[in-house]
PDB file of C-alpha atoms and ligand atoms in Angstrom:
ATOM      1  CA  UNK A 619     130.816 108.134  65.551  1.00 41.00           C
ATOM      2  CA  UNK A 620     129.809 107.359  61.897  1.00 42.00           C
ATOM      3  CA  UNK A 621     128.573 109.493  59.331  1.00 43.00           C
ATOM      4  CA  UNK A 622     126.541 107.973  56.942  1.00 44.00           C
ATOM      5  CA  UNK A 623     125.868 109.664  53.476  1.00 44.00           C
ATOM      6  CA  UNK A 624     123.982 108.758  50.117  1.00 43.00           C
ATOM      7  CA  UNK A 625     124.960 109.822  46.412  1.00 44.00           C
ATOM      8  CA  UNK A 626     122.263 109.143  44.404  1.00 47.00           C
ATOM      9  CA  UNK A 627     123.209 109.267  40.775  1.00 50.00           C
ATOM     10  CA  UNK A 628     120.930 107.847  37.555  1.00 59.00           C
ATOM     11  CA  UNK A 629     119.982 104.518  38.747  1.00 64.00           C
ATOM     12  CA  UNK A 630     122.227 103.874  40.856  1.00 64.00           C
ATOM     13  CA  UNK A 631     122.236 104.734  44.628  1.00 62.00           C
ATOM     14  CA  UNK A 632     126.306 104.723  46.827  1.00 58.00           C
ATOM     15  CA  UNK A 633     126.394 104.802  50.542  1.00 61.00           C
ATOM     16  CA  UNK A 634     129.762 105.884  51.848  1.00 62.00           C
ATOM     17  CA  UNK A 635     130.149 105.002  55.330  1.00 64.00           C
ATOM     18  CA  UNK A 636     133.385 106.155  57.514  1.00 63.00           C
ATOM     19  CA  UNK A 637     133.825 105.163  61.105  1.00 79.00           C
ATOM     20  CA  UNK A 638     136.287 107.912  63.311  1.00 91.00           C
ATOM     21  CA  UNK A 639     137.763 106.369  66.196  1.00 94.00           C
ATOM     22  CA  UNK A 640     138.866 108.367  68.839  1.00 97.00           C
ATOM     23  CA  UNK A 641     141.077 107.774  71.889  1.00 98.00           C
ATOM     24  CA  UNK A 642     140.341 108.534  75.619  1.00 98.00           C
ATOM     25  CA  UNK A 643     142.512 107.963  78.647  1.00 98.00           C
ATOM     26  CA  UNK A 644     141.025 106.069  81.430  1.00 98.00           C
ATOM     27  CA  UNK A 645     141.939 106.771  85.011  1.00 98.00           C
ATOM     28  CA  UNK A 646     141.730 104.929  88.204  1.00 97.00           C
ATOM     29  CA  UNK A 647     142.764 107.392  90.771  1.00 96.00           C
ATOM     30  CA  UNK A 648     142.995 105.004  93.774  1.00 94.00           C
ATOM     31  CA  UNK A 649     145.634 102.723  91.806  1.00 94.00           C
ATOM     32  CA  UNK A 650     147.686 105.732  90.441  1.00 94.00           C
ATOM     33  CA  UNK A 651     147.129 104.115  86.820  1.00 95.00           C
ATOM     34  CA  UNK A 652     146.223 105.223  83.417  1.00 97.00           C
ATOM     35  CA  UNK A 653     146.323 103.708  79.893  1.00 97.00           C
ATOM     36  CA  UNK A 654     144.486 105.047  76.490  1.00 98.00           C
ATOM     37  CA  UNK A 655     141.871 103.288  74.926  1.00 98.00           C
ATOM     38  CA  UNK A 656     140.187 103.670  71.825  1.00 97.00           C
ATOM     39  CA  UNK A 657     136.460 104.471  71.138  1.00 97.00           C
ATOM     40  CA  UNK A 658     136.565 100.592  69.354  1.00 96.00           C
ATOM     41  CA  UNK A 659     137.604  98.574  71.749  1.00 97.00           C
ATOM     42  CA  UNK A 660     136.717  98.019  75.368  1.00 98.00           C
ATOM     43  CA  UNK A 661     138.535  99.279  78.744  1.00 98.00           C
ATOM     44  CA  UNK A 662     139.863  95.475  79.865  1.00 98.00           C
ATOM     45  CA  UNK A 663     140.748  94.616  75.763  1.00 97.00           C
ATOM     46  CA  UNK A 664     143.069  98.156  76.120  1.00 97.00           C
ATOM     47  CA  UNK A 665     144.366  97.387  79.163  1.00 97.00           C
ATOM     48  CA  UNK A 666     145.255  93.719  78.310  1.00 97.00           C
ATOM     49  CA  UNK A 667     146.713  94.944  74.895  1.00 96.00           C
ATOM     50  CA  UNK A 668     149.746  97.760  76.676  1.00 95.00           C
ATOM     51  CA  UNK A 669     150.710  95.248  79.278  1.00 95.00           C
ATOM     52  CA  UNK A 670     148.602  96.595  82.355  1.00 93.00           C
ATOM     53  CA  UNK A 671     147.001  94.883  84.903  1.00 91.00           C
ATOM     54  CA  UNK A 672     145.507  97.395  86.999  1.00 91.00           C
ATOM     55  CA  UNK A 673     142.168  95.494  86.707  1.00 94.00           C
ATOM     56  CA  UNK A 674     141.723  91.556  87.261  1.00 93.00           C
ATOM     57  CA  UNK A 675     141.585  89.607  83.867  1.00 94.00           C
ATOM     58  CA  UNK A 676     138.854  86.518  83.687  1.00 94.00           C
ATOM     59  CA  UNK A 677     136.965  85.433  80.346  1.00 94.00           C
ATOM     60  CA  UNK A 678     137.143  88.771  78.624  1.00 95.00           C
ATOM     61  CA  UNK A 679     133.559  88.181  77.571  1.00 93.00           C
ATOM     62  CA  UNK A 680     130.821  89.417  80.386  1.00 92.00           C
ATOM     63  CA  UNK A 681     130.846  86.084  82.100  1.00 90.00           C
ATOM     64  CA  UNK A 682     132.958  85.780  85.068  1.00 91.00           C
ATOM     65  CA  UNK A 683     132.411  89.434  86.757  1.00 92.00           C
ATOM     66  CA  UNK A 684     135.853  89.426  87.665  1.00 93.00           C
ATOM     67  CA  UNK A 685     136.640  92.713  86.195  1.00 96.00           C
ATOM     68  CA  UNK A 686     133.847  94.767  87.781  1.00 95.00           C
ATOM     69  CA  UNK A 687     134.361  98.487  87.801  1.00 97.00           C
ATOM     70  CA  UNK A 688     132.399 101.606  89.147  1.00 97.00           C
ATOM     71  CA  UNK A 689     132.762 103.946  86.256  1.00 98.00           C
ATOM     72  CA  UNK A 690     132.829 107.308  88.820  1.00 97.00           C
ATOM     73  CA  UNK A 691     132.539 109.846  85.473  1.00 98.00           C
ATOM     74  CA  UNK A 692     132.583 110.147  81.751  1.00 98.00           C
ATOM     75  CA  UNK A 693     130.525 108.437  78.930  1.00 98.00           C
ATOM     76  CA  UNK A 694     130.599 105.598  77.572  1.00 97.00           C
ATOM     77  CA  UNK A 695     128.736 102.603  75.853  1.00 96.00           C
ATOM     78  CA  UNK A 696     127.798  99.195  77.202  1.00 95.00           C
ATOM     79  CA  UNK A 697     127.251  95.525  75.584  1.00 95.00           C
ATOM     80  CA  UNK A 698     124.360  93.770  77.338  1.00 91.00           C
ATOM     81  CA  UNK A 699     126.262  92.699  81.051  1.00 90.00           C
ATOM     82  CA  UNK A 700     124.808  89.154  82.603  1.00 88.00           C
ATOM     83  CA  UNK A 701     122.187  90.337  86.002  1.00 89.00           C
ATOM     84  CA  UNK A 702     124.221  87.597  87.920  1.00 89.00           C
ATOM     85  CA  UNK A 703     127.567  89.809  87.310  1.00 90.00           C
ATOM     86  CA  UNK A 704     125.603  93.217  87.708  1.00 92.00           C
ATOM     87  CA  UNK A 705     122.277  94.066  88.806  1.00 91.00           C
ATOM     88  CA  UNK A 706     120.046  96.553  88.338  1.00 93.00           C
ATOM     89  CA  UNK A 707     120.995  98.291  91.115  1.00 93.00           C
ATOM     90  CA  UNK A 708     124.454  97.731  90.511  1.00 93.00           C
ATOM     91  CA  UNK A 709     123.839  99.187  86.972  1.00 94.00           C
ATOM     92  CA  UNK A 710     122.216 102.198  88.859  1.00 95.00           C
ATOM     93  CA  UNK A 711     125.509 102.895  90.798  1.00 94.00           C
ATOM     94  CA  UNK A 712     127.501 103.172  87.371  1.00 96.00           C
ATOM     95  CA  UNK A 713     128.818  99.752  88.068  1.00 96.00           C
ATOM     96  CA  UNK A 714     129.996  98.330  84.806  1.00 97.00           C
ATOM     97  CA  UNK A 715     132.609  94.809  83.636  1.00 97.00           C
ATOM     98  CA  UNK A 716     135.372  96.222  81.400  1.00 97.00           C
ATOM     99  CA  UNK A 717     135.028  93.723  79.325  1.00 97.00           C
ATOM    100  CA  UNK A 718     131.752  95.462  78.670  1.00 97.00           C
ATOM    101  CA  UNK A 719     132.029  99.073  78.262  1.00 98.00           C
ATOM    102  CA  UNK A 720     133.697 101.268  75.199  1.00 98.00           C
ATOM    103  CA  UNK A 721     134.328 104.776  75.682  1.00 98.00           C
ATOM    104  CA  UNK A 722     133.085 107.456  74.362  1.00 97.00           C
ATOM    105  CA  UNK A 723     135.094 110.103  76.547  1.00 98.00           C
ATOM    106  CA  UNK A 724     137.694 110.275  79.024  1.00 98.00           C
ATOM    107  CA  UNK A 725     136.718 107.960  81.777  1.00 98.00           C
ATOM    108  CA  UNK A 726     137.311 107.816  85.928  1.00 98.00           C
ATOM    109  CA  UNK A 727     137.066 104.388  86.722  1.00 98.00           C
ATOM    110  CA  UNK A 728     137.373 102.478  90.411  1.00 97.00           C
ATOM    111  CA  UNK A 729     137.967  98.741  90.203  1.00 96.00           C
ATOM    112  CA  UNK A 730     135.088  96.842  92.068  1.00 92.00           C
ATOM    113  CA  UNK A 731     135.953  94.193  94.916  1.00 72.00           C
ATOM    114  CA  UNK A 732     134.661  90.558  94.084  1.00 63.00           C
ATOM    115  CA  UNK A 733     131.880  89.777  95.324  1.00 65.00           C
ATOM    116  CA  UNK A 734     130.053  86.908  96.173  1.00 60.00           C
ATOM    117  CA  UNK A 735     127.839  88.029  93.167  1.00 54.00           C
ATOM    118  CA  UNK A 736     130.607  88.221  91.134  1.00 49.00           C
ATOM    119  CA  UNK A 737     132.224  84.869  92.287  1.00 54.00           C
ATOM    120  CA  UNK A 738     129.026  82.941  92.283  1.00 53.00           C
ATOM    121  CA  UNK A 739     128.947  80.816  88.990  1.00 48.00           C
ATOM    122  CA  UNK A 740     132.418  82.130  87.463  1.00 46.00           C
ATOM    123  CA  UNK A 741     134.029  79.560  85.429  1.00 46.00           C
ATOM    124  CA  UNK A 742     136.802  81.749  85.089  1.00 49.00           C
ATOM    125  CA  UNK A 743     139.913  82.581  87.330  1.00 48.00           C
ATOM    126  CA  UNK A 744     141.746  86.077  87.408  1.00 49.00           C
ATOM    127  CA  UNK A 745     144.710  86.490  85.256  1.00 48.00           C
TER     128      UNK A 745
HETATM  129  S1  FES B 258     136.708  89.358  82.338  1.00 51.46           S
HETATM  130 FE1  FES B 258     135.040  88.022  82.833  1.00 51.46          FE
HETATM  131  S2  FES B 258     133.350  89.380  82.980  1.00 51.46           S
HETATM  132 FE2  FES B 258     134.976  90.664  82.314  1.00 51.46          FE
END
């Protein structure tokens, strides 16, 4: 969230800008696991930074697919994903890479299987 405000005194015009970040816990149910994350920083950059691995580790950067996950409930935000990691339909079905997605609540997450979509050009190998 950011508030944005102006102060417009004689000739002169001041934007103060402040940036809250808040924390959310991520859960995947089906692996017993959950770690907190902040609204800044994606789920797989979070995970990565207390020492979890509950999710497979590629690039880090949208390009291997590697860390696909099915995002089952809360909100959140996404960078742009590549269609040959996640489709449209895929997108559809809350399928999301963590590498990807920020927060913006408390999130219920299920780690994808690889797929041969997600395998198919992947430069990268899981951590
Ligand atoms: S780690 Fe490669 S796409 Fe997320």
């Amino acid at each position: 969230m950011t508030d944005l405000q102006s102060n417009t005194a004689p000739g002169r015009t001041h934007f103060i800008v402040s940036a809250v970040v808040e924390e959310f816990i991520i859960s995947i149910p089906s692996l017993d696991a959950r770690f907190t994350c902040r609204s800044d920083q994606t789920i797989l950059k979070a995970m990565i930074g207390q020492g979890l691995k509950p999710l497979a580790i590629g690039c880090r950067n949208g390009g291997c697919g590697v860390c696909r996950i099915r995002i089952q409930s809360g909100d959140h935000h996404s960078l742009p994903m590549s269609r040959s990691r996640v489709s449209t339909a895929d997108e559809a079905a809350g399928i999301r890479l963590a590498c990807r997605v920020y927060p913006a609540s408390d999130l219920l997450i299920e780690p994808m299987p690889l797929t041969s979509l997600s395998l198919g050009k992947s430069q990268c190998r899981a951590a």
